[in-house]
Short mmCIF file of C-alpha atoms in Angstrom, two decimals:
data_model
loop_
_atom_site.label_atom_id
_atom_site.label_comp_id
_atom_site.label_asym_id
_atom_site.label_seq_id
_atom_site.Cartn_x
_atom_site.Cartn_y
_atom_site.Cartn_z
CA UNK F 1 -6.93 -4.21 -24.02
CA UNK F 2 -8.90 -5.28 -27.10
CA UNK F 3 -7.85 -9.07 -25.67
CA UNK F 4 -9.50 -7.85 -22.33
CA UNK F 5 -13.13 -6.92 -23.34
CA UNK F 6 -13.22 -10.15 -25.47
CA UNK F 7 -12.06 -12.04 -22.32
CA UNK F 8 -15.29 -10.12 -20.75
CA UNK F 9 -17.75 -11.28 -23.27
CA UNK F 10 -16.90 -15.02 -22.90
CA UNK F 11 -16.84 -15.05 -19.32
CA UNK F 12 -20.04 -13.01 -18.86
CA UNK F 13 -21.99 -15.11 -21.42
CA UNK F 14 -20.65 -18.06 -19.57
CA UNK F 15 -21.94 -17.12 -16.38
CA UNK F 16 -25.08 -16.37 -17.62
CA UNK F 17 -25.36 -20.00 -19.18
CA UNK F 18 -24.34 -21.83 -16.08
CA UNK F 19 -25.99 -20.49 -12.85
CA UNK F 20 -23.95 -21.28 -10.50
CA UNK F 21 -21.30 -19.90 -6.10
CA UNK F 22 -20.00 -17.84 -3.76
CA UNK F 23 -16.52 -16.63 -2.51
CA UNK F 24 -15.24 -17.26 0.69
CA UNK F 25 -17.04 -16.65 3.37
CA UNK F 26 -17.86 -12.42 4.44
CA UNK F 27 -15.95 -11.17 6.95
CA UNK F 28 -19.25 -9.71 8.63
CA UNK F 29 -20.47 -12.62 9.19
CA UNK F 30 -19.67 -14.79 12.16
CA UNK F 31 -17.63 -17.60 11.77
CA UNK F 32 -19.68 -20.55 10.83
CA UNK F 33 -16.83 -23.19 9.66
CA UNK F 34 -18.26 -25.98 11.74
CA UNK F 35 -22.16 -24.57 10.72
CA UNK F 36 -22.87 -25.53 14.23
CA UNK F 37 -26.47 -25.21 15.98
CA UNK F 38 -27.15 -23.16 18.51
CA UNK F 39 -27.58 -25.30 21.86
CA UNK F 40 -30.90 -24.09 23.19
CA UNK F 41 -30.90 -26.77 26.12
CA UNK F 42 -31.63 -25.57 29.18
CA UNK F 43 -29.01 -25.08 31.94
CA UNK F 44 -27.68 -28.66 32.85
CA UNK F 45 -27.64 -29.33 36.57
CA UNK F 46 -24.17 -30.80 36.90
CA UNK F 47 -20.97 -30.59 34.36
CA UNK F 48 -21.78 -33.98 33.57
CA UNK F 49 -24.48 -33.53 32.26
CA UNK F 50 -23.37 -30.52 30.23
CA UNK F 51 -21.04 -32.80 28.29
CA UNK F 52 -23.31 -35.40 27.86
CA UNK F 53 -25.90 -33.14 26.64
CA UNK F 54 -23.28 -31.14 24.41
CA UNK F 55 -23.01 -30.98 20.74
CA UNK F 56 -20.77 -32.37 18.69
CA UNK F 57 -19.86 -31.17 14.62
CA UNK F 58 -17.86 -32.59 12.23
CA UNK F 59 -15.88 -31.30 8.93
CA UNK F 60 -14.24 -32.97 6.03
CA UNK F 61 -12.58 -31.09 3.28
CA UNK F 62 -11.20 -32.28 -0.12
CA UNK F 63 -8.73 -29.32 -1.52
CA UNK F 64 -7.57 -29.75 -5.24
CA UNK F 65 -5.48 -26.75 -6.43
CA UNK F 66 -3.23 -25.98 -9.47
CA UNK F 67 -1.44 -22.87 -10.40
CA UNK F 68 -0.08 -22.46 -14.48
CA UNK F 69 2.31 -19.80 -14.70
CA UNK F 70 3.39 -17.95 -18.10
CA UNK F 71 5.63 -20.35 -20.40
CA UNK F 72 9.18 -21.64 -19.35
CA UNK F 73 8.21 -21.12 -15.47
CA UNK F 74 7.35 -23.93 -12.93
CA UNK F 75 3.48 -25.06 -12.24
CA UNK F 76 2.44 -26.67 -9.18
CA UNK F 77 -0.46 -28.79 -8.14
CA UNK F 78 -2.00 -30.54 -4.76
CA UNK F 79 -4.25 -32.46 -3.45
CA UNK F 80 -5.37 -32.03 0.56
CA UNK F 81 -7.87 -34.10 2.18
CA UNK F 82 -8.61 -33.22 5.92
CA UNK F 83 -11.47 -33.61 8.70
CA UNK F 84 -11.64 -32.98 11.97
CA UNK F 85 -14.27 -32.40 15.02
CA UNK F 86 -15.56 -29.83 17.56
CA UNK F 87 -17.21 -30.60 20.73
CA UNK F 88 -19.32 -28.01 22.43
CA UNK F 89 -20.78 -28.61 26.21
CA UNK F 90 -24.21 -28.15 26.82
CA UNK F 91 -24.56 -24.51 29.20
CA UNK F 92 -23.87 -24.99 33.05
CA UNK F 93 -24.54 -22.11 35.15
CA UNK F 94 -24.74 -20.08 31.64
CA UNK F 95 -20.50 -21.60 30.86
CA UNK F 96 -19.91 -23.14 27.89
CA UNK F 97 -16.55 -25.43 27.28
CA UNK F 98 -15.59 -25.84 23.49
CA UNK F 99 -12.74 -27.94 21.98
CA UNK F 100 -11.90 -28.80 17.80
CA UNK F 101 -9.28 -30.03 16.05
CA UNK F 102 -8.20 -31.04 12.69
CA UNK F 103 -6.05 -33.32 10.51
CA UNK F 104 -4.34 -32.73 6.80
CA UNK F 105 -3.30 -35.32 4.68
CA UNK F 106 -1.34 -34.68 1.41
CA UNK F 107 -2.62 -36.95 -0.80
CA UNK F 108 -0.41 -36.62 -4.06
CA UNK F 109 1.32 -32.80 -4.75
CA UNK F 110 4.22 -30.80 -6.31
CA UNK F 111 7.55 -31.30 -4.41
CA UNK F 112 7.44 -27.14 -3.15
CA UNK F 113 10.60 -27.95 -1.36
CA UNK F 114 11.76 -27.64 -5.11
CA UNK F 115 12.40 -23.72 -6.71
CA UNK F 116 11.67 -22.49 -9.85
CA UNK F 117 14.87 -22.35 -11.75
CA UNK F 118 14.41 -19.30 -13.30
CA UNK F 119 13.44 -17.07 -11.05
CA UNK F 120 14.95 -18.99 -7.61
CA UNK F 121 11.10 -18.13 -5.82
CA UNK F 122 9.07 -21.15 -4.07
CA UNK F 123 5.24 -22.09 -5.04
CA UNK F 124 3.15 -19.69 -3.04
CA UNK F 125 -0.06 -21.04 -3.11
CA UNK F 126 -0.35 -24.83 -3.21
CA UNK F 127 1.55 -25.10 0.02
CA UNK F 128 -0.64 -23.31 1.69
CA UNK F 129 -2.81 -26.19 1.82
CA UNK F 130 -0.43 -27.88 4.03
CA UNK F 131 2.60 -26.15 6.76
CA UNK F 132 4.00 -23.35 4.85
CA UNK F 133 6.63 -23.67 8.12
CA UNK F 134 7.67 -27.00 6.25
CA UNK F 135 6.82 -27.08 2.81
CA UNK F 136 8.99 -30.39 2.23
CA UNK F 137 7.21 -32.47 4.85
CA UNK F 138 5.40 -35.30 3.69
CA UNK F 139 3.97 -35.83 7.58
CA UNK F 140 0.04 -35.70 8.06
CA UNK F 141 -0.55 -32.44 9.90
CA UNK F 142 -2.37 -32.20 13.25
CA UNK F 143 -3.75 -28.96 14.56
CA UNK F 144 -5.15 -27.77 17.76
CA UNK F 145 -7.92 -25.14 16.68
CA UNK F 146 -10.05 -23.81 19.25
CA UNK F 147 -9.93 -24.66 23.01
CA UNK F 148 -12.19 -21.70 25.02
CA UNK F 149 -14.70 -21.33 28.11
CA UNK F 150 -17.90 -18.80 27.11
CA UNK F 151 -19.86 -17.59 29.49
CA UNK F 152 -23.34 -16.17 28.14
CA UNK F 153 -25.74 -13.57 29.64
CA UNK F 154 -28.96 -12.67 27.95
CA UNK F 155 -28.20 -11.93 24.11
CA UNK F 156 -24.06 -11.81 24.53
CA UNK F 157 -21.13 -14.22 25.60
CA UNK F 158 -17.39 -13.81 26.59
CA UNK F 159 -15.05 -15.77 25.13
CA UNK F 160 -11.49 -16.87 26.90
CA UNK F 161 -9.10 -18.98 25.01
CA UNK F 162 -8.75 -20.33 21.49
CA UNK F 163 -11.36 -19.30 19.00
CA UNK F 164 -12.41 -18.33 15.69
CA UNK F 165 -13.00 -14.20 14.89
CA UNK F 166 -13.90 -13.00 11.73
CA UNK F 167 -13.35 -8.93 11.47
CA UNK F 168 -12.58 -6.30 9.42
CA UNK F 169 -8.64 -6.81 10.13
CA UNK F 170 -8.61 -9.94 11.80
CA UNK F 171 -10.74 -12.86 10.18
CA UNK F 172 -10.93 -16.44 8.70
CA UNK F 173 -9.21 -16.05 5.39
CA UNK F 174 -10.82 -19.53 5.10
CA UNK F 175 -9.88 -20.28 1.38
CA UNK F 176 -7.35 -22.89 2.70
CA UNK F 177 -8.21 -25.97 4.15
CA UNK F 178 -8.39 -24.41 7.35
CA UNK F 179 -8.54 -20.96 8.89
CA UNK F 180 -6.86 -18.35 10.68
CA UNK F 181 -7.56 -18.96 14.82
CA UNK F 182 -6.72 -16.62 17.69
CA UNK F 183 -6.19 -16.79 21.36
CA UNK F 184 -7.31 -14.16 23.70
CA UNK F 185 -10.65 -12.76 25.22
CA UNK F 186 -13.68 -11.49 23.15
CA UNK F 187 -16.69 -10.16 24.37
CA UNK F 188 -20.00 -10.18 21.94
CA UNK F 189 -22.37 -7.35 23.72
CA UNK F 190 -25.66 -7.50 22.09
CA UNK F 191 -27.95 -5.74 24.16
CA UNK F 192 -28.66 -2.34 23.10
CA UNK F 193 -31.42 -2.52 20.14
CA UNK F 194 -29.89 -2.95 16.87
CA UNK F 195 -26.09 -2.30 18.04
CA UNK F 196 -23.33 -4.60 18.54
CA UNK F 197 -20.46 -4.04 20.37
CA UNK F 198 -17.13 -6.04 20.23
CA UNK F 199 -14.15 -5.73 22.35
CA UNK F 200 -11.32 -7.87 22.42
CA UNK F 201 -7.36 -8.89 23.74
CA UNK F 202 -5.55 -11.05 21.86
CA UNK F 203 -2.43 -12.36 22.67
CA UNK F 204 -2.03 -15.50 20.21
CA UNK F 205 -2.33 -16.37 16.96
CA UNK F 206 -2.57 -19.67 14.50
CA UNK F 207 -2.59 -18.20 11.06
CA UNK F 208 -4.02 -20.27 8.12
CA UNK F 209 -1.67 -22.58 7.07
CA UNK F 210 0.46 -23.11 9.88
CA UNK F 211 0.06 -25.80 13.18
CA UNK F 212 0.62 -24.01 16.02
CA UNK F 213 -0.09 -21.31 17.87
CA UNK F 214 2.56 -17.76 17.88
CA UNK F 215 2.88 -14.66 20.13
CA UNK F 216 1.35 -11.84 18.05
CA UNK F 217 4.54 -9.85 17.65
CA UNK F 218 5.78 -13.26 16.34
CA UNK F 219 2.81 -14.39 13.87
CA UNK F 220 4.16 -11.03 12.00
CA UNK F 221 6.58 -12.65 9.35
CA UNK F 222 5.39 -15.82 8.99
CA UNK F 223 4.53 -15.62 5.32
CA UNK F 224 7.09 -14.02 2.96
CA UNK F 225 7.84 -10.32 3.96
CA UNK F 226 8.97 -8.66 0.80
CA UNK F 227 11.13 -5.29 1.46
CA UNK F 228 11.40 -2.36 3.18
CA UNK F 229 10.27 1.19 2.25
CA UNK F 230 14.64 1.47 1.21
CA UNK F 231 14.86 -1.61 -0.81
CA UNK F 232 16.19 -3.82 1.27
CA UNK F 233 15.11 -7.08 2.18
CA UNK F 234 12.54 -7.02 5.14
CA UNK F 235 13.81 -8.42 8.40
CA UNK F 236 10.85 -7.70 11.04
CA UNK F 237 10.19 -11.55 11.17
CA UNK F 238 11.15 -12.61 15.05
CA UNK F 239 12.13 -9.05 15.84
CA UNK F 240 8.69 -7.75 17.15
CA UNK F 241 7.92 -7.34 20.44
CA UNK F 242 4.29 -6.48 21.59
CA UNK F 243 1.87 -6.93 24.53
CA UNK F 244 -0.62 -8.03 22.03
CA UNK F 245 -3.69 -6.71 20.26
CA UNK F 246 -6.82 -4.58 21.72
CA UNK F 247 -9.98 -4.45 19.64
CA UNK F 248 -12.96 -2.50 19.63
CA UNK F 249 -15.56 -2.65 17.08
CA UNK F 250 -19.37 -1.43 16.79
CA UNK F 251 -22.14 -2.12 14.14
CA UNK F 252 -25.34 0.14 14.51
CA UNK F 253 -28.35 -0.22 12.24
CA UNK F 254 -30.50 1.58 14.20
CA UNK F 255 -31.60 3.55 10.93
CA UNK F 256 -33.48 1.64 8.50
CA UNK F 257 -31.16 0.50 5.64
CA UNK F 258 -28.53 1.82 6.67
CA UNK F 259 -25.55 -0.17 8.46
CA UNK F 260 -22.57 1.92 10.09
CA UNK F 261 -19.58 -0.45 11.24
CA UNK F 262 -16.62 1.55 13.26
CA UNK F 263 -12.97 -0.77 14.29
CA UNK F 264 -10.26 0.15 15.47
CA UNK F 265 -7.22 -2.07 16.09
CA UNK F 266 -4.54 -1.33 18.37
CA UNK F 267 -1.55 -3.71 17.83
CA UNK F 268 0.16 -2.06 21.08
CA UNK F 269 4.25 -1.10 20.09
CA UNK F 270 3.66 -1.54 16.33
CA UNK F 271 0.77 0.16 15.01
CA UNK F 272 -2.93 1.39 15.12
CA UNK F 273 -6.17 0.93 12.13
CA UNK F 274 -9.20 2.30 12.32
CA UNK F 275 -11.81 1.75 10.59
CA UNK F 276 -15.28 3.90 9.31
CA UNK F 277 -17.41 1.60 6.92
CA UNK F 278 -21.56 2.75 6.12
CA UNK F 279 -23.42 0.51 3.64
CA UNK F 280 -27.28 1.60 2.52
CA UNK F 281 -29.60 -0.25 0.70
CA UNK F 282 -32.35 2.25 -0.72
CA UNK F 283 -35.29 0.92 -1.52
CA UNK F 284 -36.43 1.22 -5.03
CA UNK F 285 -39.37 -1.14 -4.78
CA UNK F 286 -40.42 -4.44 -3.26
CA UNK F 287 -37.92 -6.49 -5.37
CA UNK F 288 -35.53 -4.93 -5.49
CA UNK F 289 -32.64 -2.21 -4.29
CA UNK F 290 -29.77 0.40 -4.76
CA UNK F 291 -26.80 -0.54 -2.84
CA UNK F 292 -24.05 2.49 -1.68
CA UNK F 293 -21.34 1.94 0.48
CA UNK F 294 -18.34 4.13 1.68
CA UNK F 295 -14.94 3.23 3.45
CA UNK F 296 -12.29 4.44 4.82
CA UNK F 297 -8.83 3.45 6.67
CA UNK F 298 -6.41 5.36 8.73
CA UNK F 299 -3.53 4.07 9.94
CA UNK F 300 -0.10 4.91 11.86
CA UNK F 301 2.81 3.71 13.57
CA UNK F 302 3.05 3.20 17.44
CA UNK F 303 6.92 4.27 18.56
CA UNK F 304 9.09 2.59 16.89
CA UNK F 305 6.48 0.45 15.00
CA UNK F 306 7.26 -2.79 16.21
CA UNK F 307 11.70 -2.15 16.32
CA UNK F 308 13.75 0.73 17.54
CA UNK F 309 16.64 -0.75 14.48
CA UNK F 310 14.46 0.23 11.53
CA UNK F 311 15.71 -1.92 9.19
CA UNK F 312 14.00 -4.83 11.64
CA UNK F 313 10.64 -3.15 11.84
CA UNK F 314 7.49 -3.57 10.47
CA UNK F 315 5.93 -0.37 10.15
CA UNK F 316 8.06 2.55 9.32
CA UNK F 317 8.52 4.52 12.30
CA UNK F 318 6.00 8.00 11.79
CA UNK F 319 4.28 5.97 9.20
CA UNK F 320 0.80 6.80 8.51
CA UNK F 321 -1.25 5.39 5.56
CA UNK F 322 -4.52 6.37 4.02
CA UNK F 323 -7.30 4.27 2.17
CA UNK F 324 -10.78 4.75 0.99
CA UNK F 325 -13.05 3.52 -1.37
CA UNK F 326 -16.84 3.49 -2.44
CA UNK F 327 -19.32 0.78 -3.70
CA UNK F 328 -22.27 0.90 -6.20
CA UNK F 329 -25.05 -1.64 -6.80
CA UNK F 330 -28.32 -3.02 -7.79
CA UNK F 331 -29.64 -5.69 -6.04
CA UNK F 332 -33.08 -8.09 -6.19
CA UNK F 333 -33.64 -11.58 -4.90
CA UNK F 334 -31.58 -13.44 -7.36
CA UNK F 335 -28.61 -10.98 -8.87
CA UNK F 336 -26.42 -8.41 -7.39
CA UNK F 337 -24.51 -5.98 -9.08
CA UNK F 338 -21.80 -3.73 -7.86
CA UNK F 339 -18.78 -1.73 -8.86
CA UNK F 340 -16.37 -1.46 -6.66
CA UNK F 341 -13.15 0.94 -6.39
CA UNK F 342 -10.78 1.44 -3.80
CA UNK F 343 -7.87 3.98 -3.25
CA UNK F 344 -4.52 4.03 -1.02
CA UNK F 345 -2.75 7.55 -1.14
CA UNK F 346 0.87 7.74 -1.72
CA UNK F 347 1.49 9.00 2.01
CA UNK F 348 2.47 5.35 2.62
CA UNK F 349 2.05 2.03 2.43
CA UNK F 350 -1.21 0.16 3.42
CA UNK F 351 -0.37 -2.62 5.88
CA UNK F 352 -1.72 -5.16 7.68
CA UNK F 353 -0.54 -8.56 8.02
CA UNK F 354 -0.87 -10.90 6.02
CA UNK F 355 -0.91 -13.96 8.61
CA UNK F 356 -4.07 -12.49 10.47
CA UNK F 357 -6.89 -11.88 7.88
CA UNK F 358 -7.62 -10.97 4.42
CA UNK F 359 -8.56 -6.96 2.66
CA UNK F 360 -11.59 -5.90 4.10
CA UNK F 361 -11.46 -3.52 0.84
CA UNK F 362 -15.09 -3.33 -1.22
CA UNK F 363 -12.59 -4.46 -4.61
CA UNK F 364 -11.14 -7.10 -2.22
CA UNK F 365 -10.44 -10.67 -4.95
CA UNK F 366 -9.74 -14.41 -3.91
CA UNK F 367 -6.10 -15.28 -4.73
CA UNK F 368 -4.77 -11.71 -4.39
CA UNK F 369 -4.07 -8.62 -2.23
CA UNK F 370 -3.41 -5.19 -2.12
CA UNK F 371 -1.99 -4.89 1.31
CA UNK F 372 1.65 -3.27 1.32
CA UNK F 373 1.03 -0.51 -1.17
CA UNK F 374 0.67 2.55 -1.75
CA UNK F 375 -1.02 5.12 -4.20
CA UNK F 376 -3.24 2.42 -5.62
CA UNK F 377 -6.28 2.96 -7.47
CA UNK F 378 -8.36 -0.59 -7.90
CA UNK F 379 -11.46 -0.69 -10.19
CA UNK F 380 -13.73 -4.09 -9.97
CA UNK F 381 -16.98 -5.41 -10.94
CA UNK F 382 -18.76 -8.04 -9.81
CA UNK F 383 -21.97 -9.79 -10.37
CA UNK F 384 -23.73 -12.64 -8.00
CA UNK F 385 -26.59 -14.95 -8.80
CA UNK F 386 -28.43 -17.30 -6.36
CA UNK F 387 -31.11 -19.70 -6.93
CA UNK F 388 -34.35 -18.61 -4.72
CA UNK F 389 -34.06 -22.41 -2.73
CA UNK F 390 -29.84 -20.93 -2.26
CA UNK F 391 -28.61 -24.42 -3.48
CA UNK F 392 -27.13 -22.92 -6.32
CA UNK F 393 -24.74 -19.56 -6.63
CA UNK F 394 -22.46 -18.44 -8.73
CA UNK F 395 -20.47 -15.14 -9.27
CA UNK F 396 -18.37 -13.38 -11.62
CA UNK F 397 -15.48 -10.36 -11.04
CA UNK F 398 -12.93 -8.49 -13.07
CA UNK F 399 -11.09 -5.75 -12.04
CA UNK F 400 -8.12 -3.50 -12.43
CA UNK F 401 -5.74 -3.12 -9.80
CA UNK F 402 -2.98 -0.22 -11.01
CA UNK F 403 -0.05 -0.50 -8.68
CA UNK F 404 3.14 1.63 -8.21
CA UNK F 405 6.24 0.98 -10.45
CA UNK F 406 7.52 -2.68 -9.76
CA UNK F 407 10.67 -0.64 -9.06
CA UNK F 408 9.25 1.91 -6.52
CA UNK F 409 10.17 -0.11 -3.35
CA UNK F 410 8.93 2.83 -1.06
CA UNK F 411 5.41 1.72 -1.92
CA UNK F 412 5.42 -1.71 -3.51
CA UNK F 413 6.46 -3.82 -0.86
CA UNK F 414 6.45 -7.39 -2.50
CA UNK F 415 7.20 -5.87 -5.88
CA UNK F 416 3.40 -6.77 -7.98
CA UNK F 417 3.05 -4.87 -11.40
CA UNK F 418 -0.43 -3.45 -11.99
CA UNK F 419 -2.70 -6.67 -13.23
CA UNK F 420 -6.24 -7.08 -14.58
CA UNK F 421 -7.60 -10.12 -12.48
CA UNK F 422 -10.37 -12.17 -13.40
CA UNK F 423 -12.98 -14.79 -10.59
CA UNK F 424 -15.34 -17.31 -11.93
CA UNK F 425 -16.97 -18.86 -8.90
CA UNK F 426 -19.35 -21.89 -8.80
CA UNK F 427 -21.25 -23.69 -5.47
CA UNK F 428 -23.72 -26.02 -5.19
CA UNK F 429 -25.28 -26.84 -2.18
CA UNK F 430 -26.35 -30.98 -2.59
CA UNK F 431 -29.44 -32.19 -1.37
CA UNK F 432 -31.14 -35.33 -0.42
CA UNK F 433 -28.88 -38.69 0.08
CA UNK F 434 -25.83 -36.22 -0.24
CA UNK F 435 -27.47 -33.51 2.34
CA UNK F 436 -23.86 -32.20 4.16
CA UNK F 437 -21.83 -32.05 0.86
CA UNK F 438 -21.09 -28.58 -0.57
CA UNK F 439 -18.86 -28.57 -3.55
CA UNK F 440 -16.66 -24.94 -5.12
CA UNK F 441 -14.81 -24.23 -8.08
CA UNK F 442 -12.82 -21.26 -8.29
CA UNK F 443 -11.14 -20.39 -11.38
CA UNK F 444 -8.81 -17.12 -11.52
CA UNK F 445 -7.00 -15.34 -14.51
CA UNK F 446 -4.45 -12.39 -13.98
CA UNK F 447 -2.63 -10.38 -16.85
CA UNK F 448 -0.09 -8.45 -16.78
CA UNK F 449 -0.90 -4.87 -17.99
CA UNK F 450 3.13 -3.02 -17.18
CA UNK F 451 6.80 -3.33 -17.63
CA UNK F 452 8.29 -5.55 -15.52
CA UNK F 453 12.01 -4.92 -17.19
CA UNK F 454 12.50 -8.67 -18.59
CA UNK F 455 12.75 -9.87 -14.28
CA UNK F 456 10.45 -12.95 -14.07
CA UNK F 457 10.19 -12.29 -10.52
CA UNK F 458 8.00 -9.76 -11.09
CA UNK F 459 5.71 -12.41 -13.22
CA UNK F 460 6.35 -15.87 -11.61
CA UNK F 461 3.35 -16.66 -9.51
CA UNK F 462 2.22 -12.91 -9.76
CA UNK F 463 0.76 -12.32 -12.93
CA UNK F 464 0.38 -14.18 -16.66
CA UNK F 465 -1.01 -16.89 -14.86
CA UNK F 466 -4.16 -19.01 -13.59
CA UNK F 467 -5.44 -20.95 -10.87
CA UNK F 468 -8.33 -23.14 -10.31
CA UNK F 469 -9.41 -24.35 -7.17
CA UNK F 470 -11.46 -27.73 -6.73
CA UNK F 471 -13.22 -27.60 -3.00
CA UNK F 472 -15.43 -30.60 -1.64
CA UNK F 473 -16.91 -30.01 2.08
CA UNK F 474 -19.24 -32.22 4.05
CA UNK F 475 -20.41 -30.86 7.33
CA UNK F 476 -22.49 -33.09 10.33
#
């Protein structure tokens, strides 16, 4: 541990030298991957006109990423370089039509059709850049994104068809070159005084990482599935069968400083998560704040949860699962502190998967996730700074995730020992002849802290390693 606290000094005295970032992208806010404007054009008087008079954005994105694992196992590098387009129509009749798509080229990378030879496991994060459906393709990849019709009334919309969502259990997970899309209808109801309503069907899914669109019961599975609650090897992937997923969400602020948000997910044969999140901000003068928050998540199987042959289903039939955690801050307009901690019970595992969205936990870290655990306790600290003109941000976050026993398969599902992870986060925000460029770097540490009984598995792109992250976007 004495290694640790040094490792604290260094990093916190170099992010106090450089001011510079930000993580991905909050999943409270809407999406804004294309940072599109807002059409404010009146209503045009023929669909011609609406497409003439529509909006067109644009997106390139340079991706470098390496991973270095502990000595004697494989490392892996890439290089992705992508762009593509969306086209929104101007309104007609208050309709909206909206189309975008998206290449990937691989522009020099590992070969991850190769496997580490010591531990027989495939590179898990590089090929994420690219199909993770063929990770020996050298084929530039082509991806329908969204493809929807909106209709808008006063301050809301409905959405039917392709689009992007960013919730609590569904969202972007945008640190990829491109993001998680669903298909389905989503209503935005904005028109009670500081309340927002959500409801939504989905019936499709396009995780991250992947070029086409699944069935939701078949999106489950996608990524690697680790094992069930008896130790052996998981086997939901292609055996779930569901009608789809029903969403409702609401976000009240009605009280001053204080912001309630309430979801619940029903994935219908499989399982159910609901949500109760309140964040306040108390004011301690003009400058600056005190920042609490509270969560909590309850979840539970639906029949069978997703098979009646157990050993092909995805949540443990009578499951249930229990999380909450708390946050603490201090906040003014440059820095924000906070210390975060989270807890899963040992009733059962947290899940949630992994192909629609990212933790919505407060000790939530780039690079790594505690979904498909239990009786987890997660400790992390994290301080921001941004520049008052926002060109510049940068954060830092440590934290301590202790996990179950590597070997207590009831509630580690993909077999992670307890780790002390470490972001350093940089973004700057160019200006002038450059205006549209945004460039990141991500770097991430994670060590080891338990026995892992001499099985590099447990280790090999787990823990005892790194991984820095290069990102170069220009938007139009």
């Amino acid at each position: 541990m004495k290694k640790f606290f040094v490792l604290i000094y260094i990093l916190t005295t170099l992010f106090f030298s450089i001011n510079t970032i930000a993580q991905h992208q909050e999943i409270s806010e809407k999406p804004t991957v294309w940072k599109e404007k807002n059409n404010e054009k009146v209503d045009s008087t023929s669909i011609l006109n609406a497409f003439k008079n529509g909006n067109f954005n644009g997106h390139f994105r340079y991706f470098f990423m390496s991973t270095n694992n502990e000595s004697g196992l494989s490392d892996y590098y890439a290089n992705a370089l992508g762009g593509g387009v969306k086209f929104e129509t101007a309104k007609f009749h208050n309709f909206q039509f909206g189309v975008s798509g998206y290449y990937i080229f691989n522009i020099g990378s590992s070969d991850f059709s190769k496997k580490d030879p010591v531990t027989n496991l495939s590179n898990r994060y590089e090929v994420a850049l690219f199909d993770i459906q063929n990770p020996s393709s050298k084929d530039n990849l082509s991806r329908l994104e969204e493809l929807y019709l909106k209709y808008n009334f006063k301050n809301s919309n409905i959405t039917l068809g392709k689009q992007l969502l960013n919730t609590s259990f569904i969202n972007l997970q945008d640190g990829r070159m491109r993001p998680t899309v669903v298909d389905g209808i989503w209503i935005d109801f904005n028109e009670l005084k500081k309340t927002k309503i959500n409801l939504g069907y989905l019936y499709g899914i396009s995780p991250r990482s992947t070029m086409k669109y699944f069935d939701v019961g078949e999106s489950i599975g996608i990524y690697p599935s680790g094992i069930n609650p008896d130790g052996t090897k998981s086997n939901y992937a292609g055996n779930l069968n569901t009608s789809g997923i029903y969403i409702v969400g609401l976000q009240n602020e009605s009280i001053k400083n204080l912001k309630i948000l309430l979801w619940n997910q029903y994935a219908e044969d499989i399982f159910n998560s609901a949500l109760f999140q309140m964040d306040y901000k108390y004011d301690l003068n003009p400058n600056s704040k005190l920042l609490f928050g509270f969560q909590s998540i309850y979840q539970n199987a639906l029949n069978f949860g997703g098979n009646e042959d157990q050993s092909k289903t995805y949540f443990e039939k009578n499951g249930t699962s229990q999380t909450f955690g708390g946050r603490l801050g201090w906040q003014n307009k440059k820095i924000e502190f906070t210390l975060n901690y989270n807890r899963i019970t040992a009733k059962g595992r947290y899940l949630m998967p992994r192909e629609w969205g990212r933790d919505p936990f407060y000790t939530f870290m780039a690079r790594e996730r505690n979904e498909g655990f239990g009786d987890v306790h997660a400790l992390m600290t994290k301080i921001q700074y941004s520049n008052p003109k926002k060109r510049f941000k940068s954060q830092l976050a440590i934290g301590y995730f202790d996990l179950p026993d590597v070997k207590n398969v009831a509630l580690n599902k993909y077999g992670l020992p307890s780790y002390v992870q470490t972001n350093v986060d940089f973004r700057y925000q160019f200006q002038g002849m450059l205006k549209g460029f945004d460039a990141q770097l991500l770097y991430v540490h994670k060590f080891n802290e338990v026995e892992t009984y001499g099985n590099k598995n447990f280790i090999f792109n787990k823990t005892n390693m790194s991984n820095i992250n290069l990102i170069v976007n220009f938007n139009f």
